[in-house]
CSV table of C-alpha atoms in Angstrom, one decimal:
chain,number,residue,atom,x,y,z
A,1,UNK,CA,-135.1,36.1,-130.1
A,2,UNK,CA,-138.3,36.1,-132.4
A,3,UNK,CA,-141.4,37.9,-132.8
A,4,UNK,CA,-144.2,38.2,-134.6
A,5,UNK,CA,-147.4,41.0,-132.9
A,6,UNK,CA,-150.2,41.5,-135.3
A,7,UNK,CA,-150.0,45.1,-135.9
A,8,UNK,CA,-153.5,45.3,-135.9
A,9,UNK,CA,-154.6,45.4,-131.6
A,10,UNK,CA,-158.5,45.8,-132.8
A,11,UNK,CA,-160.8,46.7,-135.5
A,12,UNK,CA,-164.0,49.6,-134.6
A,13,UNK,CA,-166.9,49.6,-136.9
A,14,UNK,CA,-164.7,47.9,-139.7
A,15,UNK,CA,-161.1,50.5,-139.4
A,16,UNK,CA,-158.7,48.7,-137.9
A,17,UNK,CA,-156.8,50.4,-135.5
A,18,UNK,CA,-153.3,49.8,-134.5
A,19,UNK,CA,-151.0,48.9,-132.4
A,20,UNK,CA,-148.2,51.7,-133.0
A,21,UNK,CA,-151.4,54.5,-132.4
A,22,UNK,CA,-152.1,52.4,-129.4
A,23,UNK,CA,-148.9,52.8,-127.9
A,24,UNK,CA,-148.0,57.2,-129.0
A,25,UNK,CA,-151.5,57.6,-127.5
A,26,UNK,CA,-151.1,56.8,-124.3
A,27,UNK,CA,-147.2,58.3,-124.5
A,28,UNK,CA,-149.2,61.6,-125.4
A,29,UNK,CA,-151.0,61.0,-122.1
A,30,UNK,CA,-148.3,59.8,-119.6
A,31,UNK,CA,-146.2,62.5,-121.2
A,32,UNK,CA,-148.7,65.2,-120.3
A,33,UNK,CA,-149.8,64.4,-116.6
A,34,UNK,CA,-145.8,65.1,-116.3
A,35,UNK,CA,-146.1,68.3,-118.3
A,36,UNK,CA,-149.5,69.4,-116.4
A,37,UNK,CA,-148.2,68.6,-113.1
A,38,UNK,CA,-145.1,71.2,-113.7
A,39,UNK,CA,-147.1,73.5,-115.0
A,40,UNK,CA,-150.1,73.6,-112.5
A,41,UNK,CA,-146.6,74.2,-109.7
A,42,UNK,CA,-145.9,76.8,-111.5
A,43,UNK,CA,-149.3,78.3,-111.2
A,44,UNK,CA,-150.9,77.2,-114.0
A,45,UNK,CA,-154.2,76.3,-115.0
A,46,UNK,CA,-154.8,72.5,-115.2
A,47,UNK,CA,-156.3,72.9,-118.7
A,48,UNK,CA,-153.6,74.6,-119.8
A,49,UNK,CA,-151.6,71.8,-121.0
A,50,UNK,CA,-154.4,70.7,-122.9
A,51,UNK,CA,-154.9,74.1,-124.6
A,52,UNK,CA,-151.0,73.9,-125.5
A,53,UNK,CA,-151.2,70.2,-127.0
A,54,UNK,CA,-153.5,71.3,-129.3
A,55,UNK,CA,-151.5,73.6,-131.0
A,56,UNK,CA,-147.8,71.6,-130.5
A,57,UNK,CA,-149.3,68.8,-131.0
A,58,UNK,CA,-151.1,68.4,-134.5
A,59,UNK,CA,-148.2,70.8,-135.9
A,60,UNK,CA,-145.5,68.1,-134.9
A,61,UNK,CA,-147.9,65.1,-136.4
A,62,UNK,CA,-147.7,67.3,-140.0
A,63,UNK,CA,-144.0,68.3,-139.4
A,64,UNK,CA,-143.2,64.6,-138.7
A,65,UNK,CA,-144.9,63.6,-142.5
A,66,UNK,CA,-143.5,67.0,-144.5
A,67,UNK,CA,-139.4,65.1,-143.0
A,68,UNK,CA,-140.8,62.0,-144.5
A,69,UNK,CA,-142.0,63.2,-147.3
A,70,UNK,CA,-139.3,65.8,-148.2
A,71,UNK,CA,-136.7,63.6,-148.1
A,72,UNK,CA,-138.9,60.5,-149.4
A,73,UNK,CA,-138.9,62.3,-152.3
A,74,UNK,CA,-138.6,60.4,-155.0
A,75,UNK,CA,-141.2,57.8,-154.0
A,76,UNK,CA,-144.3,60.0,-154.1
A,77,UNK,CA,-143.8,62.9,-157.0
A,78,UNK,CA,-144.3,59.4,-158.0
A,79,UNK,CA,-147.3,58.5,-155.9
A,80,UNK,CA,-148.6,61.8,-154.5
A,81,UNK,CA,-151.9,60.0,-153.6
A,82,UNK,CA,-149.9,58.8,-150.6
A,83,UNK,CA,-149.0,61.9,-148.7
A,84,UNK,CA,-151.8,62.1,-146.6
A,85,UNK,CA,-151.2,58.3,-146.5
A,86,UNK,CA,-150.1,58.4,-142.4
A,87,UNK,CA,-151.6,55.3,-141.3
A,88,UNK,CA,-149.4,54.3,-144.2
A,89,UNK,CA,-146.6,54.8,-142.3
A,90,UNK,CA,-144.1,57.1,-142.5
A,91,UNK,CA,-143.5,60.2,-139.6
A,92,UNK,CA,-140.6,61.1,-138.6
A,93,UNK,CA,-138.9,62.5,-135.5
A,94,UNK,CA,-136.9,64.9,-135.4
A,95,UNK,CA,-139.6,66.8,-138.4
A,96,UNK,CA,-142.3,66.7,-135.6
A,97,UNK,CA,-139.7,68.2,-133.2
A,98,UNK,CA,-139.4,71.3,-134.9
A,99,UNK,CA,-142.1,72.3,-136.3
A,100,UNK,CA,-144.0,71.5,-132.4
A,101,UNK,CA,-141.0,73.9,-131.5
A,102,UNK,CA,-141.8,76.7,-133.9
A,103,UNK,CA,-145.8,76.4,-132.9
A,104,UNK,CA,-144.8,76.0,-129.6
A,105,UNK,CA,-142.9,79.5,-130.5
A,106,UNK,CA,-146.3,81.3,-131.6
A,107,UNK,CA,-148.0,80.1,-129.1
A,108,UNK,CA,-146.2,81.1,-126.8
A,109,UNK,CA,-145.7,84.7,-127.9
A,110,UNK,CA,-149.9,85.1,-127.5
A,111,UNK,CA,-149.8,84.1,-124.4
A,112,UNK,CA,-147.0,85.9,-123.4
A,113,UNK,CA,-145.2,83.2,-121.5
A,114,UNK,CA,-141.9,82.3,-121.9
A,115,UNK,CA,-141.2,80.2,-125.1
A,116,UNK,CA,-137.6,78.1,-123.0
A,117,UNK,CA,-140.1,78.2,-119.8
A,118,UNK,CA,-142.4,76.3,-121.9
A,119,UNK,CA,-139.5,74.0,-123.6
A,120,UNK,CA,-138.2,73.0,-120.2
A,121,UNK,CA,-141.7,72.2,-119.4
A,122,UNK,CA,-142.1,70.4,-122.5
A,123,UNK,CA,-138.3,68.1,-123.1
A,124,UNK,CA,-139.2,66.1,-120.5
A,125,UNK,CA,-142.3,63.9,-121.2
A,126,UNK,CA,-141.5,64.9,-125.0
A,127,UNK,CA,-137.9,62.6,-124.2
A,128,UNK,CA,-141.6,59.5,-122.2
A,129,UNK,CA,-143.7,59.8,-124.9
A,130,UNK,CA,-140.8,59.2,-127.1
A,131,UNK,CA,-139.1,56.5,-125.0
A,132,UNK,CA,-142.6,55.1,-124.8
A,133,UNK,CA,-143.5,55.3,-128.7
A,134,UNK,CA,-140.3,53.3,-130.0
A,135,UNK,CA,-142.5,50.1,-128.9
A,136,UNK,CA,-144.4,50.9,-131.7
A,137,UNK,CA,-141.7,50.1,-133.9
A,138,UNK,CA,-141.2,46.9,-132.4
A,139,UNK,CA,-144.7,46.0,-133.3
A,140,UNK,CA,-144.5,47.1,-136.5
A,141,UNK,CA,-140.6,45.5,-136.9
A,142,UNK,CA,-139.2,48.0,-138.1
A,143,UNK,CA,-137.1,51.1,-137.9
A,144,UNK,CA,-134.5,48.2,-136.8
A,145,UNK,CA,-130.4,47.8,-137.5
A,146,UNK,CA,-128.9,45.3,-139.3
A,147,UNK,CA,-127.0,42.0,-138.5
A,148,UNK,CA,-125.5,41.2,-134.9
A,149,UNK,CA,-124.4,38.6,-133.1
A,150,UNK,CA,-125.4,39.7,-130.0
A,151,UNK,CA,-128.1,38.5,-126.8
A,152,UNK,CA,-130.3,40.7,-127.1
A,153,UNK,CA,-131.0,40.5,-130.5
A,154,UNK,CA,-133.8,40.6,-132.4
A,155,UNK,CA,-135.1,37.8,-135.4
A,156,UNK,CA,-136.6,39.5,-138.5
A,157,UNK,CA,-137.3,38.2,-141.5
A,158,UNK,CA,-135.1,35.3,-140.7
A,159,UNK,CA,-131.7,37.5,-139.2
A,160,UNK,CA,-130.5,38.1,-135.6
A,161,UNK,CA,-130.8,42.4,-136.0
A,162,UNK,CA,-130.0,44.6,-133.9
A,163,UNK,CA,-133.5,46.1,-131.3
A,164,UNK,CA,-132.3,49.8,-132.6
A,165,UNK,CA,-135.8,50.9,-131.2
A,166,UNK,CA,-135.2,49.7,-127.8
A,167,UNK,CA,-131.7,51.2,-128.0
A,168,UNK,CA,-133.4,54.9,-128.1
A,169,UNK,CA,-136.0,53.7,-125.7
A,170,UNK,CA,-133.7,53.2,-123.1
A,171,UNK,CA,-132.1,56.2,-123.4
A,172,UNK,CA,-135.7,58.1,-124.0
A,173,UNK,CA,-136.6,57.0,-120.3
A,174,UNK,CA,-132.8,57.7,-119.2
A,175,UNK,CA,-133.4,61.2,-120.6
A,176,UNK,CA,-136.4,61.9,-118.9
A,177,UNK,CA,-135.5,59.9,-115.9
A,178,UNK,CA,-132.6,62.4,-115.6
A,179,UNK,CA,-134.2,65.9,-116.5
A,180,UNK,CA,-137.0,65.3,-113.5
A,181,UNK,CA,-135.0,64.7,-111.1
A,182,UNK,CA,-132.2,67.9,-112.9
A,183,UNK,CA,-134.8,70.7,-113.1
A,184,UNK,CA,-135.1,70.1,-108.4
A,185,UNK,CA,-132.1,71.9,-108.5
A,186,UNK,CA,-131.3,73.4,-111.7
A,187,UNK,CA,-134.1,75.7,-112.9
A,188,UNK,CA,-132.6,78.0,-114.6
A,189,UNK,CA,-134.4,78.9,-117.6
A,190,UNK,CA,-133.4,77.2,-120.9
A,191,UNK,CA,-130.7,75.1,-119.2
A,192,UNK,CA,-133.2,71.3,-119.1
A,193,UNK,CA,-134.0,72.4,-122.9
A,194,UNK,CA,-130.3,72.6,-124.3
A,195,UNK,CA,-130.5,68.8,-122.4
A,196,UNK,CA,-132.3,67.0,-123.9
A,197,UNK,CA,-131.5,68.8,-127.4
A,198,UNK,CA,-128.1,67.2,-126.4
A,199,UNK,CA,-128.9,64.2,-125.2
A,200,UNK,CA,-130.9,63.3,-127.8
A,201,UNK,CA,-128.6,64.2,-130.1
A,202,UNK,CA,-125.7,61.7,-128.7
A,203,UNK,CA,-128.1,59.3,-128.8
A,204,UNK,CA,-130.4,59.1,-132.2
A,205,UNK,CA,-126.2,60.6,-133.7
A,206,UNK,CA,-125.0,56.3,-132.0
A,207,UNK,CA,-128.8,54.6,-132.7
A,208,UNK,CA,-129.0,56.1,-136.3
A,209,UNK,CA,-125.6,54.6,-137.4
A,210,UNK,CA,-127.5,51.8,-137.1
A,211,UNK,CA,-130.8,51.5,-138.6
A,212,UNK,CA,-131.1,50.0,-142.2
A,213,UNK,CA,-134.1,52.5,-142.6
A,214,UNK,CA,-132.3,56.2,-143.0
A,215,UNK,CA,-133.7,59.1,-144.8
A,216,UNK,CA,-130.0,60.0,-146.7
A,217,UNK,CA,-129.5,63.9,-148.0
A,218,UNK,CA,-127.4,62.6,-150.6
A,219,UNK,CA,-123.9,60.0,-148.6
A,220,UNK,CA,-125.0,61.4,-145.3
A,221,UNK,CA,-127.7,60.2,-142.2
A,222,UNK,CA,-130.6,62.3,-142.5
A,223,UNK,CA,-131.5,62.6,-138.8
A,224,UNK,CA,-127.3,62.2,-138.2
A,225,UNK,CA,-126.7,65.4,-139.2
A,226,UNK,CA,-130.0,67.3,-138.1
A,227,UNK,CA,-128.8,65.9,-134.6
A,228,UNK,CA,-125.4,67.2,-135.0
A,229,UNK,CA,-127.3,70.2,-135.4
A,230,UNK,CA,-129.4,69.5,-131.8
A,231,UNK,CA,-126.1,68.8,-130.5
A,232,UNK,CA,-124.9,72.6,-131.3
A,233,UNK,CA,-127.6,73.9,-130.4
A,234,UNK,CA,-127.8,72.6,-126.8
A,235,UNK,CA,-124.3,73.8,-126.3
A,236,UNK,CA,-124.6,77.1,-127.0
A,237,UNK,CA,-128.6,77.4,-125.2
A,238,UNK,CA,-126.2,75.5,-121.9
A,239,UNK,CA,-123.9,78.0,-122.2
A,240,UNK,CA,-126.1,80.9,-122.3
A,241,UNK,CA,-128.1,79.9,-119.6
A,242,UNK,CA,-125.3,79.1,-117.6
A,243,UNK,CA,-123.9,83.0,-118.3
A,244,UNK,CA,-127.3,84.6,-117.3
A,245,UNK,CA,-128.5,82.4,-114.8
A,246,UNK,CA,-132.4,83.4,-114.6
A,247,UNK,CA,-134.8,81.9,-113.1
A,248,UNK,CA,-137.8,80.1,-114.5
A,249,UNK,CA,-141.6,82.0,-114.9
A,250,UNK,CA,-144.1,81.1,-112.0
A,251,UNK,CA,-148.1,82.7,-112.7
A,252,UNK,CA,-148.7,84.9,-110.5
A,253,UNK,CA,-146.0,86.5,-109.3
A,254,UNK,CA,-145.7,82.9,-107.6
A,255,UNK,CA,-143.6,82.7,-104.6
A,256,UNK,CA,-140.8,79.7,-104.0
A,257,UNK,CA,-138.4,79.2,-101.6
A,258,UNK,CA,-134.4,78.7,-103.2
A,259,UNK,CA,-131.6,77.8,-101.0
A,260,UNK,CA,-133.5,79.6,-97.9
A,261,UNK,CA,-134.2,82.9,-99.9
A,262,UNK,CA,-137.7,84.3,-100.8
A,263,UNK,CA,-137.4,84.5,-104.9
A,264,UNK,CA,-140.7,86.2,-106.2
A,265,UNK,CA,-141.0,85.6,-110.4
A,266,UNK,CA,-143.6,87.6,-112.4
């Protein structure tokens, strides 16, 4: 399959608006609606999610850019004027997740809301946003894999290659679907976060092995190394969550039913 899509959707007052940005924004908006629905179910105000986004989105963008620049420092040390040129490309999702999580932790402490309750609410939306956002890579014809003879390969620069954006997009959507259904019967605090780290870590490890644009730490692919760490952290968190069986946080002493018993959460 051969595609040739103009990455510029339209121009507004002389400024090019890229499909990549539109797709990312759409993913954020859709993911926000799922997170808002869950937060409202837990007793939070409808606009609480927007306060959260105001904190974690800037941190995530800064982290994603910082991560990319850090591991491409040979280039950026010689071209410092390009460090802030995000429109020129160069965002790494692992950096965005790490910085966003740090910002969320500080915000959770400030609002006195349990951190893992917040991550449990957000990780399904994060997976959905990632799944949608990967199609921006398709429009830009980037983040693809090496040569393949598989029938679903895509043609880039005259070569049929693995559509790694598609592999990760499908995997992310499946993670999202699993998580939103899993929490209906398994609401223990921390489990959804743990499963996200494990599932995304495994997914990205194998997808990264096919990509041709990986960042490296010496001979090691950075994303694969971080993915292994994600799996380890997720496994430890799941073990601890399974041992404690802590109920999810509900604001304002909201009452819910579980297994025919009335449980009150504070």
